Amino acid sequence: MQAPSPSALGLIALLALISWRAYARFRRLVGRQRLSRRRPWITLTVFPLLVLVLGYGARGEPQMLASLLAGLALGAMLAAYGLSKTRFEATPQGLYYTPDAPVGLVVSLVFAARVAYRVVEILVQPSTPRDAASFVRSPLTLAVFGLLAGYFIAYAIGLLRWRRSVVD
């Protein structure tokens, strides 16, 4: 049996990271959550960096950039809707919120479905490039990632704004 190539190992590592983050996101989309001081800031650091990296990789390709930007805009609109449905609570024990699960779950499921489709495509079609760069070299994949990133960035901003309005 032949050892996996470095690009295949990179793809496996990327898929493992995406799967782990998807699982963590699913868990946080259901039920009452304590508003962490750090979690929104981590989201506001990691997702914009990923968007910048993907945007840089798509430079010179207007369709790719447009797909990413359209996904970001749609994700931000869905976050605004989700925030309007979120229940916020300021209690003596701390700040809590209960997200509107259907919106966040749909966004996360769309992303998970796109990742699963790309994995199946790579496994079924031997001619499909197997490196990490080709994994995101699709306008649809960038749009779906933009949707996810836009949603979580805008939602984190909404949580921080609510915290500031309650604490100040």
mmCIF file of C-alpha atoms in Angstrom:
data_model
loop_
_atom_site.group_PDB
_atom_site.id
_atom_site.type_symbol
_atom_site.label_atom_id
_atom_site.label_comp_id
_atom_site.label_asym_id
_atom_site.label_seq_id
_atom_site.Cartn_x
_atom_site.Cartn_y
_atom_site.Cartn_z
ATOM 1 C CA MET A 1 0.000 0.000 0.000
ATOM 2 C CA GLN A 2 1.316 3.396 -1.008
ATOM 3 C CA ALA A 3 1.781 6.115 1.648
ATOM 4 C CA PRO A 4 -0.514 9.142 1.314
ATOM 5 C CA SER A 5 1.021 12.135 -0.439
ATOM 6 C CA PRO A 6 1.690 15.351 1.510
ATOM 7 C CA SER A 7 -1.191 17.075 -0.312
ATOM 8 C CA ALA A 8 -3.564 14.248 0.658
ATOM 9 C CA LEU A 9 -2.383 14.522 4.266
ATOM 10 C CA GLY A 10 -3.014 18.273 4.132
ATOM 11 C CA LEU A 11 -6.520 17.655 2.831
ATOM 12 C CA ILE A 12 -7.168 15.099 5.579
ATOM 13 C CA ALA A 13 -5.925 17.582 8.201
ATOM 14 C CA LEU A 14 -8.151 20.320 6.736
ATOM 15 C CA LEU A 15 -11.178 18.004 6.786
ATOM 16 C CA ALA A 16 -10.465 16.978 10.377
ATOM 17 C CA LEU A 17 -10.262 20.631 11.437
ATOM 18 C CA ILE A 18 -13.473 21.511 9.594
ATOM 19 C CA SER A 19 -15.286 18.512 11.116
ATOM 20 C CA TRP A 20 -14.180 19.410 14.626
ATOM 21 C CA ARG A 21 -15.250 23.054 14.224
ATOM 22 C CA ALA A 22 -18.591 22.023 12.682
ATOM 23 C CA TYR A 23 -19.291 19.766 15.656
ATOM 24 C CA ALA A 24 -18.415 22.564 18.095
ATOM 25 C CA ARG A 25 -20.677 24.980 16.215
ATOM 26 C CA PHE A 26 -23.596 22.537 16.187
ATOM 27 C CA ARG A 27 -23.344 22.135 19.958
ATOM 28 C CA ARG A 28 -23.435 25.896 20.500
ATOM 29 C CA LEU A 29 -26.441 26.438 18.243
ATOM 30 C CA VAL A 30 -28.871 24.636 20.506
ATOM 31 C CA GLY A 31 -29.920 25.795 23.950
ATOM 32 C CA ARG A 32 -29.040 28.533 26.361
ATOM 33 C CA GLN A 33 -25.425 29.714 26.242
ATOM 34 C CA ARG A 34 -23.406 31.777 28.669
ATOM 35 C CA LEU A 35 -21.897 34.734 26.825
ATOM 36 C CA SER A 36 -18.160 34.245 26.974
ATOM 37 C CA ARG A 37 -15.837 37.230 27.080
ATOM 38 C CA ARG A 38 -13.386 35.576 24.666
ATOM 39 C CA ARG A 39 -15.418 33.471 22.227
ATOM 40 C CA PRO A 40 -16.826 36.357 20.131
ATOM 41 C CA TRP A 41 -13.337 37.871 19.880
ATOM 42 C CA ILE A 42 -11.891 34.549 18.739
ATOM 43 C CA THR A 43 -14.608 34.365 16.077
ATOM 44 C CA LEU A 44 -13.840 37.951 15.046
ATOM 45 C CA THR A 45 -10.177 37.039 14.666
ATOM 46 C CA VAL A 46 -10.275 33.597 13.034
ATOM 47 C CA PHE A 47 -13.066 34.018 10.486
ATOM 48 C CA PRO A 48 -11.863 37.350 9.044
ATOM 49 C CA LEU A 49 -8.359 35.888 8.746
ATOM 50 C CA LEU A 50 -9.720 32.878 6.872
ATOM 51 C CA VAL A 51 -11.759 35.184 4.620
ATOM 52 C CA LEU A 52 -8.638 37.240 3.894
ATOM 53 C CA VAL A 53 -6.600 34.123 3.107
ATOM 54 C CA LEU A 54 -9.288 32.777 0.769
ATOM 55 C CA GLY A 55 -9.802 36.210 -0.770
ATOM 56 C CA TYR A 56 -6.064 36.525 -1.352
ATOM 57 C CA GLY A 57 -6.056 33.081 -2.962
ATOM 58 C CA ALA A 58 -8.892 34.165 -5.252
ATOM 59 C CA ARG A 59 -7.284 37.465 -6.240
ATOM 60 C CA GLY A 60 -7.429 38.054 -9.948
ATOM 61 C CA GLU A 61 -10.531 35.873 -10.264
ATOM 62 C CA PRO A 62 -13.569 38.172 -10.099
ATOM 63 C CA GLN A 63 -16.120 35.332 -10.046
ATOM 64 C CA MET A 64 -14.421 33.742 -7.051
ATOM 65 C CA LEU A 65 -14.213 37.026 -5.139
ATOM 66 C CA ALA A 66 -17.812 37.887 -6.003
ATOM 67 C CA SER A 67 -18.954 34.485 -4.716
ATOM 68 C CA LEU A 68 -17.091 34.965 -1.450
ATOM 69 C CA LEU A 69 -18.469 38.487 -0.988
ATOM 70 C CA ALA A 70 -22.026 37.412 -1.850
ATOM 71 C CA GLY A 71 -21.790 34.623 0.717
ATOM 72 C CA LEU A 72 -20.493 37.077 3.336
ATOM 73 C CA ALA A 73 -23.370 39.474 2.667
ATOM 74 C CA LEU A 74 -26.020 36.752 2.796
ATOM 75 C CA GLY A 75 -24.481 35.346 5.982
ATOM 76 C CA ALA A 76 -24.562 38.789 7.613
ATOM 77 C CA MET A 77 -28.231 39.192 6.684
ATOM 78 C CA LEU A 78 -29.055 35.781 8.157
ATOM 79 C CA ALA A 79 -27.155 36.715 11.331
ATOM 80 C CA ALA A 80 -29.212 39.909 11.648
ATOM 81 C CA TYR A 81 -32.363 37.799 11.368
ATOM 82 C CA GLY A 82 -30.969 35.244 13.831
ATOM 83 C CA LEU A 83 -30.056 37.973 16.316
ATOM 84 C CA SER A 84 -33.582 39.351 16.112
ATOM 85 C CA LYS A 85 -34.864 35.890 17.124
ATOM 86 C CA THR A 86 -32.222 35.349 19.842
ATOM 87 C CA ARG A 87 -33.371 35.556 23.443
ATOM 88 C CA PHE A 88 -30.959 37.575 25.612
ATOM 89 C CA GLU A 89 -30.864 37.380 29.412
ATOM 90 C CA ALA A 90 -28.896 39.475 31.901
ATOM 91 C CA THR A 91 -28.986 37.620 35.214
ATOM 92 C CA PRO A 92 -27.034 38.030 38.460
ATOM 93 C CA GLN A 93 -25.134 34.861 37.468
ATOM 94 C CA GLY A 94 -24.038 36.345 34.138
ATOM 95 C CA LEU A 95 -25.095 37.137 30.602
ATOM 96 C CA TYR A 96 -26.897 34.420 28.643
ATOM 97 C CA TYR A 97 -28.388 34.074 25.210
ATOM 98 C CA THR A 98 -30.451 31.433 23.474
ATOM 99 C CA PRO A 99 -29.782 31.476 19.739
ATOM 100 C CA ASP A 100 -32.470 30.791 17.186
ATOM 101 C CA ALA A 101 -31.352 27.262 16.354
ATOM 102 C CA PRO A 102 -32.951 26.830 12.892
ATOM 103 C CA VAL A 103 -31.016 29.705 11.286
ATOM 104 C CA GLY A 104 -27.624 28.678 12.643
ATOM 105 C CA LEU A 105 -28.237 25.016 11.944
ATOM 106 C CA VAL A 106 -29.223 25.671 8.334
ATOM 107 C CA VAL A 107 -26.082 27.753 7.752
ATOM 108 C CA SER A 108 -23.885 25.081 9.333
ATOM 109 C CA LEU A 109 -25.628 22.226 7.493
ATOM 110 C CA VAL A 110 -25.219 23.974 4.136
ATOM 111 C CA PHE A 111 -21.495 24.290 4.846
ATOM 112 C CA ALA A 112 -21.210 20.667 6.037
ATOM 113 C CA ALA A 113 -23.110 19.455 2.955
ATOM 114 C CA ARG A 114 -20.756 21.357 0.646
ATOM 115 C CA VAL A 115 -17.692 19.930 2.374
ATOM 116 C CA ALA A 116 -19.178 16.422 2.217
ATOM 117 C CA TYR A 117 -19.969 16.859 -1.484
ATOM 118 C CA ARG A 118 -16.380 17.935 -2.207
ATOM 119 C CA VAL A 119 -15.000 14.958 -0.268
ATOM 120 C CA VAL A 120 -17.239 12.519 -2.150
ATOM 121 C CA GLU A 121 -16.291 14.198 -5.419
ATOM 122 C CA ILE A 122 -12.600 13.717 -4.631
ATOM 123 C CA LEU A 123 -13.086 10.095 -3.621
ATOM 124 C CA VAL A 124 -15.328 9.112 -6.550
ATOM 125 C CA GLN A 125 -13.616 10.947 -9.404
ATOM 126 C CA PRO A 126 -9.942 9.979 -9.597
ATOM 127 C CA SER A 127 -9.220 12.920 -11.921
ATOM 128 C CA THR A 128 -10.291 15.473 -9.283
ATOM 129 C CA PRO A 129 -7.266 17.320 -7.861
ATOM 130 C CA ARG A 130 -6.638 16.261 -4.260
ATOM 131 C CA ASP A 131 -4.686 19.182 -2.833
ATOM 132 C CA ALA A 132 -6.061 21.649 -0.287
ATOM 133 C CA ALA A 133 -5.956 24.574 -2.755
ATOM 134 C CA SER A 134 -8.228 22.818 -5.256
ATOM 135 C CA PHE A 135 -10.654 21.998 -2.438
ATOM 136 C CA VAL A 136 -11.701 25.667 -2.249
ATOM 137 C CA ARG A 137 -11.151 26.558 -5.896
ATOM 138 C CA SER A 138 -14.857 26.631 -6.602
ATOM 139 C CA PRO A 139 -17.157 29.664 -6.594
ATOM 140 C CA LEU A 140 -19.858 27.619 -4.856
ATOM 141 C CA THR A 141 -17.476 26.485 -2.114
ATOM 142 C CA LEU A 142 -16.316 30.064 -1.543
ATOM 143 C CA ALA A 143 -19.907 31.306 -1.461
ATOM 144 C CA VAL A 144 -20.853 28.676 1.099
ATOM 145 C CA PHE A 145 -17.802 29.457 3.226
ATOM 146 C CA GLY A 146 -18.624 33.171 2.923
ATOM 147 C CA LEU A 147 -22.158 32.401 4.122
ATOM 148 C CA LEU A 148 -20.798 30.617 7.196
ATOM 149 C CA ALA A 149 -18.154 33.256 7.910
ATOM 150 C CA GLY A 150 -20.537 36.168 7.359
ATOM 151 C CA TYR A 151 -23.078 34.596 9.686
ATOM 152 C CA PHE A 152 -20.663 33.944 12.538
ATOM 153 C CA ILE A 153 -18.828 37.273 12.169
ATOM 154 C CA ALA A 154 -22.059 39.298 12.212
ATOM 155 C CA TYR A 155 -23.510 37.181 15.028
ATOM 156 C CA ALA A 156 -20.377 37.710 17.148
ATOM 157 C CA ILE A 157 -20.608 41.462 16.518
ATOM 158 C CA GLY A 158 -24.256 41.364 17.616
ATOM 159 C CA LEU A 159 -23.334 39.531 20.818
ATOM 160 C CA LEU A 160 -20.614 42.077 21.608
ATOM 161 C CA ARG A 161 -22.984 44.970 20.952
ATOM 162 C CA TRP A 162 -25.560 43.442 23.278
ATOM 163 C CA ARG A 163 -22.905 42.905 25.977
ATOM 164 C CA ARG A 164 -21.815 46.515 25.684
ATOM 165 C CA SER A 165 -25.422 47.765 25.902
ATOM 166 C CA VAL A 166 -26.048 45.708 29.057
ATOM 167 C CA VAL A 167 -22.721 46.262 30.828
ATOM 168 C CA ASP A 168 -22.374 50.008 30.166
#
